[in-house]
Amino acid sequence: MTIKVGDRVPDGTLTEFIETETEACALGPNNFQVADLVKGKKIVVFAVPGAFTPTCSNKHLPGFIQNADAFKGKGVDEIWCVSVNDAFVMGAWGRDQKTDGKVRMLADGSATWTKALGLELDLDARGMGMRSKRYAMVLDDGVVKALNVEAPGKFEVSDAATMLAQC
């Protein structure tokens, strides 16, 4: 079953590579519970089939980085980029794309949360294994307020400009 507008996102564990150690977070991969992260916040989540892939690196992620202030102006507390990659890859991609302070790079390494959302994409035939469909959604206190899932191979409805208009 695929998540839809009005549903609460399932809890799950996402992993983020932390660049600077703090009292709350150790350097390196840290696990976070989705239920804790979404509580009382407005969050824009977008997911990509893979870090460092052409559309994801050249169009999808850059649009959210460039519009981070505009999202904040619309009351968005956080922007998340989720991919079925490990935290080390997501951390490296975030450094490469200069996401620090603008977009949280969250790994769903085994696609557990992605499968719970019903948004997995089987790319075995292309040698990429289980991945995520390209999508974006607006969450308010964990409830889906907007959800745009791309057709295979498309990038038309999950971009930053479309999501900004739906916030």
PDB file of C-alpha atoms in Angstrom:
ATOM      1  CA  MET A   1       0.000   0.000   0.000  1.00  0.00           C
ATOM      2  CA  THR A   2       1.347   3.411  -0.961  1.00  0.00           C
ATOM      3  CA  ILE A   3       1.177   6.330   1.432  1.00  0.00           C
ATOM      4  CA  LYS A   4      -1.273   9.076   0.478  1.00  0.00           C
ATOM      5  CA  VAL A   5      -2.262  12.593   1.489  1.00  0.00           C
ATOM      6  CA  GLY A   6      -3.809  12.544   4.962  1.00  0.00           C
ATOM      7  CA  ASP A   7      -1.779   9.545   6.149  1.00  0.00           C
ATOM      8  CA  ARG A   8       0.770   9.680   8.950  1.00  0.00           C
ATOM      9  CA  VAL A   9       4.233   8.627   7.778  1.00  0.00           C
ATOM     10  CA  PRO A  10       5.391   5.364   9.290  1.00  0.00           C
ATOM     11  CA  ASP A  11       8.079   5.412  11.915  1.00  0.00           C
ATOM     12  CA  GLY A  12      11.436   4.086  10.873  1.00  0.00           C
ATOM     13  CA  THR A  13      15.132   4.668  11.229  1.00  0.00           C
ATOM     14  CA  LEU A  14      17.036   6.990   8.916  1.00  0.00           C
ATOM     15  CA  THR A  15      20.769   7.548   9.182  1.00  0.00           C
ATOM     16  CA  GLU A  16      22.649  10.813   8.788  1.00  0.00           C
ATOM     17  CA  PHE A  17      26.399  11.285   8.553  1.00  0.00           C
ATOM     18  CA  ILE A  18      27.308  13.944  11.137  1.00  0.00           C
ATOM     19  CA  GLU A  19      30.346  16.019  10.166  1.00  0.00           C
ATOM     20  CA  THR A  20      30.856  17.788  13.502  1.00  0.00           C
ATOM     21  CA  GLU A  21      30.604  15.977  16.814  1.00  0.00           C
ATOM     22  CA  THR A  22      28.274  17.479  19.430  1.00  0.00           C
ATOM     23  CA  GLU A  23      26.993  16.306  22.822  1.00  0.00           C
ATOM     24  CA  ALA A  24      23.886  14.945  21.104  1.00  0.00           C
ATOM     25  CA  CYS A  25      25.515  13.413  18.014  1.00  0.00           C
ATOM     26  CA  ALA A  26      28.737  11.526  17.490  1.00  0.00           C
ATOM     27  CA  LEU A  27      30.928  12.066  14.456  1.00  0.00           C
ATOM     28  CA  GLY A  28      29.918   9.725  11.633  1.00  0.00           C
ATOM     29  CA  PRO A  29      26.643   7.876  11.005  1.00  0.00           C
ATOM     30  CA  ASN A  30      23.867   8.562  13.530  1.00  0.00           C
ATOM     31  CA  ASN A  31      20.452   6.881  13.561  1.00  0.00           C
ATOM     32  CA  PHE A  32      17.301   8.949  13.949  1.00  0.00           C
ATOM     33  CA  GLN A  33      13.695   7.874  14.450  1.00  0.00           C
ATOM     34  CA  VAL A  34      11.324   9.417  11.918  1.00  0.00           C
ATOM     35  CA  ALA A  35       8.576   9.780  14.547  1.00  0.00           C
ATOM     36  CA  ASP A  36      10.885  11.918  16.689  1.00  0.00           C
ATOM     37  CA  LEU A  37      12.154  14.004  13.770  1.00  0.00           C
ATOM     38  CA  VAL A  38       8.715  14.955  12.420  1.00  0.00           C
ATOM     39  CA  LYS A  39       7.072  15.766  15.765  1.00  0.00           C
ATOM     40  CA  GLY A  40       5.732  19.329  15.700  1.00  0.00           C
ATOM     41  CA  LYS A  41       7.592  20.242  12.493  1.00  0.00           C
ATOM     42  CA  LYS A  42       6.780  21.101   8.908  1.00  0.00           C
ATOM     43  CA  ILE A  43       9.171  19.123   6.708  1.00  0.00           C
ATOM     44  CA  VAL A  44       9.623  18.799   2.979  1.00  0.00           C
ATOM     45  CA  VAL A  45      10.955  15.353   2.060  1.00  0.00           C
ATOM     46  CA  PHE A  46      12.194  14.484  -1.380  1.00  0.00           C
ATOM     47  CA  ALA A  47      13.606  11.138  -2.418  1.00  0.00           C
ATOM     48  CA  VAL A  48      15.874  10.176  -5.255  1.00  0.00           C
ATOM     49  CA  PRO A  49      16.767   6.831  -6.834  1.00  0.00           C
ATOM     50  CA  GLY A  50      20.456   7.314  -6.103  1.00  0.00           C
ATOM     51  CA  ALA A  51      23.091   9.699  -4.823  1.00  0.00           C
ATOM     52  CA  PHE A  52      25.494  11.094  -7.408  1.00  0.00           C
ATOM     53  CA  THR A  53      23.220  10.102 -10.310  1.00  0.00           C
ATOM     54  CA  PRO A  54      22.759  12.684 -13.113  1.00  0.00           C
ATOM     55  CA  THR A  55      19.199  14.000 -12.594  1.00  0.00           C
ATOM     56  CA  CYS A  56      19.524  13.782  -8.819  1.00  0.00           C
ATOM     57  CA  SER A  57      22.831  15.696  -8.729  1.00  0.00           C
ATOM     58  CA  ASN A  58      22.205  18.176 -11.533  1.00  0.00           C
ATOM     59  CA  LYS A  59      18.551  19.072 -10.980  1.00  0.00           C
ATOM     60  CA  HIS A  60      16.705  17.552  -8.026  1.00  0.00           C
ATOM     61  CA  LEU A  61      18.992  18.260  -5.044  1.00  0.00           C
ATOM     62  CA  PRO A  62      20.321  21.640  -6.330  1.00  0.00           C
ATOM     63  CA  GLY A  63      16.786  23.038  -6.613  1.00  0.00           C
ATOM     64  CA  PHE A  64      16.123  22.387  -2.933  1.00  0.00           C
ATOM     65  CA  ILE A  65      19.502  23.831  -1.899  1.00  0.00           C
ATOM     66  CA  GLN A  66      18.877  26.992  -3.929  1.00  0.00           C
ATOM     67  CA  ASN A  67      15.365  27.415  -2.511  1.00  0.00           C
ATOM     68  CA  ALA A  68      16.147  26.575   1.127  1.00  0.00           C
ATOM     69  CA  ASP A  69      15.513  30.156   2.302  1.00  0.00           C
ATOM     70  CA  ALA A  70      12.232  30.352   0.374  1.00  0.00           C
ATOM     71  CA  PHE A  71      11.077  27.136   2.067  1.00  0.00           C
ATOM     72  CA  LYS A  72      12.023  28.588   5.480  1.00  0.00           C
ATOM     73  CA  GLY A  73       9.969  31.654   4.555  1.00  0.00           C
ATOM     74  CA  LYS A  74       6.964  29.379   4.069  1.00  0.00           C
ATOM     75  CA  GLY A  75       7.353  27.904   7.555  1.00  0.00           C
ATOM     76  CA  VAL A  76       9.286  24.778   6.588  1.00  0.00           C
ATOM     77  CA  ASP A  77      11.509  23.668   9.473  1.00  0.00           C
ATOM     78  CA  GLU A  78      13.618  21.158   7.543  1.00  0.00           C
ATOM     79  CA  ILE A  79      14.230  19.795   4.060  1.00  0.00           C
ATOM     80  CA  TRP A  80      15.200  16.136   3.815  1.00  0.00           C
ATOM     81  CA  CYS A  81      16.796  14.307   0.918  1.00  0.00           C
ATOM     82  CA  VAL A  82      16.236  10.568   1.345  1.00  0.00           C
ATOM     83  CA  SER A  83      17.921   7.898  -0.740  1.00  0.00           C
ATOM     84  CA  VAL A  84      18.455   4.153  -0.537  1.00  0.00           C
ATOM     85  CA  ASN A  85      22.184   4.602  -0.055  1.00  0.00           C
ATOM     86  CA  ASP A  86      24.348   4.313   3.049  1.00  0.00           C
ATOM     87  CA  ALA A  87      25.107   7.257   5.337  1.00  0.00           C
ATOM     88  CA  PHE A  88      28.709   7.498   4.111  1.00  0.00           C
ATOM     89  CA  VAL A  89      27.549   7.973   0.507  1.00  0.00           C
ATOM     90  CA  MET A  90      24.855  10.462   1.542  1.00  0.00           C
ATOM     91  CA  GLY A  91      27.403  12.388   3.622  1.00  0.00           C
ATOM     92  CA  ALA A  92      29.866  12.523   0.718  1.00  0.00           C
ATOM     93  CA  TRP A  93      27.120  13.609  -1.682  1.00  0.00           C
ATOM     94  CA  GLY A  94      26.040  16.333   0.757  1.00  0.00           C
ATOM     95  CA  ARG A  95      29.627  17.628   1.004  1.00  0.00           C
ATOM     96  CA  ASP A  96      29.943  17.557  -2.788  1.00  0.00           C
ATOM     97  CA  GLN A  97      26.670  19.480  -3.223  1.00  0.00           C
ATOM     98  CA  LYS A  98      27.268  21.860  -0.263  1.00  0.00           C
ATOM     99  CA  THR A  99      24.005  21.000   1.514  1.00  0.00           C
ATOM    100  CA  ASP A 100      25.188  21.853   5.049  1.00  0.00           C
ATOM    101  CA  GLY A 101      22.508  23.726   6.975  1.00  0.00           C
ATOM    102  CA  LYS A 102      20.094  23.623   4.033  1.00  0.00           C
ATOM    103  CA  VAL A 103      19.160  19.992   3.326  1.00  0.00           C
ATOM    104  CA  ARG A 104      19.500  16.989   5.625  1.00  0.00           C
ATOM    105  CA  MET A 105      20.961  14.028   3.742  1.00  0.00           C
ATOM    106  CA  LEU A 106      19.221  10.982   5.200  1.00  0.00           C
ATOM    107  CA  ALA A 107      20.098   7.426   4.282  1.00  0.00           C
ATOM    108  CA  ASP A 108      17.610   4.561   4.119  1.00  0.00           C
ATOM    109  CA  GLY A 109      20.298   1.993   3.405  1.00  0.00           C
ATOM    110  CA  SER A 110      18.109  -1.115   3.299  1.00  0.00           C
ATOM    111  CA  ALA A 111      15.022   0.662   1.890  1.00  0.00           C
ATOM    112  CA  THR A 112      13.075  -0.227   5.041  1.00  0.00           C
ATOM    113  CA  TRP A 113      11.361   3.166   5.404  1.00  0.00           C
ATOM    114  CA  THR A 114      10.952   3.486   1.636  1.00  0.00           C
ATOM    115  CA  LYS A 115       9.155   0.110   1.553  1.00  0.00           C
ATOM    116  CA  ALA A 116       6.967   1.156   4.511  1.00  0.00           C
ATOM    117  CA  LEU A 117       5.919   4.179   2.438  1.00  0.00           C
ATOM    118  CA  GLY A 118       5.173   1.892  -0.529  1.00  0.00           C
ATOM    119  CA  LEU A 119       7.541   3.929  -2.703  1.00  0.00           C
ATOM    120  CA  GLU A 120      10.249   1.378  -3.494  1.00  0.00           C
ATOM    121  CA  LEU A 121      11.569   0.951  -7.025  1.00  0.00           C
ATOM    122  CA  ASP A 122      13.101  -2.329  -8.166  1.00  0.00           C
ATOM    123  CA  LEU A 123      16.095  -1.514 -10.357  1.00  0.00           C
ATOM    124  CA  ASP A 124      17.627  -5.005 -10.263  1.00  0.00           C
ATOM    125  CA  ALA A 125      17.471  -5.230 -14.055  1.00  0.00           C
ATOM    126  CA  ARG A 126      19.704  -2.124 -14.246  1.00  0.00           C
ATOM    127  CA  GLY A 127      22.158  -3.454 -11.650  1.00  0.00           C
ATOM    128  CA  MET A 128      21.076  -0.959  -8.968  1.00  0.00           C
ATOM    129  CA  GLY A 129      19.004  -3.196  -6.671  1.00  0.00           C
ATOM    130  CA  MET A 130      16.107  -1.880  -4.629  1.00  0.00           C
ATOM    131  CA  ARG A 131      15.851   1.917  -4.684  1.00  0.00           C
ATOM    132  CA  SER A 132      13.298   4.649  -4.065  1.00  0.00           C
ATOM    133  CA  LYS A 133      10.903   6.143  -6.542  1.00  0.00           C
ATOM    134  CA  ARG A 134      11.531   9.839  -7.148  1.00  0.00           C
ATOM    135  CA  TYR A 135       8.995  11.749  -5.074  1.00  0.00           C
ATOM    136  CA  ALA A 136       8.477  14.737  -2.803  1.00  0.00           C
ATOM    137  CA  MET A 137       6.058  15.350   0.032  1.00  0.00           C
ATOM    138  CA  VAL A 138       5.148  17.966   2.593  1.00  0.00           C
ATOM    139  CA  LEU A 139       4.720  16.713   6.156  1.00  0.00           C
ATOM    140  CA  ASP A 140       3.039  18.636   8.942  1.00  0.00           C
ATOM    141  CA  ASP A 141       3.627  16.982  12.335  1.00  0.00           C
ATOM    142  CA  GLY A 142       4.136  13.692  10.485  1.00  0.00           C
ATOM    143  CA  VAL A 143       0.969  13.894   8.379  1.00  0.00           C
ATOM    144  CA  VAL A 144       1.269  14.009   4.583  1.00  0.00           C
ATOM    145  CA  LYS A 145      -0.172  17.296   3.293  1.00  0.00           C
ATOM    146  CA  ALA A 146       1.118  16.975  -0.295  1.00  0.00           C
ATOM    147  CA  LEU A 147       2.651  14.040  -2.191  1.00  0.00           C
ATOM    148  CA  ASN A 148       4.011  14.032  -5.718  1.00  0.00           C
ATOM    149  CA  VAL A 149       5.388  10.769  -7.107  1.00  0.00           C
ATOM    150  CA  GLU A 150       7.172  10.846 -10.451  1.00  0.00           C
ATOM    151  CA  ALA A 151       6.398   8.482 -13.296  1.00  0.00           C
ATOM    152  CA  PRO A 152       9.369   6.227 -14.130  1.00  0.00           C
ATOM    153  CA  GLY A 153      12.201   8.207 -15.696  1.00  0.00           C
ATOM    154  CA  LYS A 154      10.443  11.557 -15.196  1.00  0.00           C
ATOM    155  CA  PHE A 155      11.309  14.708 -13.246  1.00  0.00           C
ATOM    156  CA  GLU A 156       8.224  16.911 -13.458  1.00  0.00           C
ATOM    157  CA  VAL A 157       6.311  17.056 -10.153  1.00  0.00           C
ATOM    158  CA  SER A 158       8.830  16.539  -7.319  1.00  0.00           C
ATOM    159  CA  ASP A 159      11.047  19.539  -8.017  1.00  0.00           C
ATOM    160  CA  ALA A 160      11.643  22.373  -5.561  1.00  0.00           C
ATOM    161  CA  ALA A 161       9.481  24.939  -7.388  1.00  0.00           C
ATOM    162  CA  THR A 162       6.458  22.620  -7.423  1.00  0.00           C
ATOM    163  CA  MET A 163       6.885  21.763  -3.744  1.00  0.00           C
ATOM    164  CA  LEU A 164       7.390  25.403  -2.778  1.00  0.00           C
ATOM    165  CA  ALA A 165       4.014  26.193  -4.328  1.00  0.00           C
ATOM    166  CA  GLN A 166       2.422  23.404  -2.243  1.00  0.00           C
ATOM    167  CA  CYS A 167       3.807  24.516   1.133  1.00  0.00           C
TER     168      CYS A 167
END
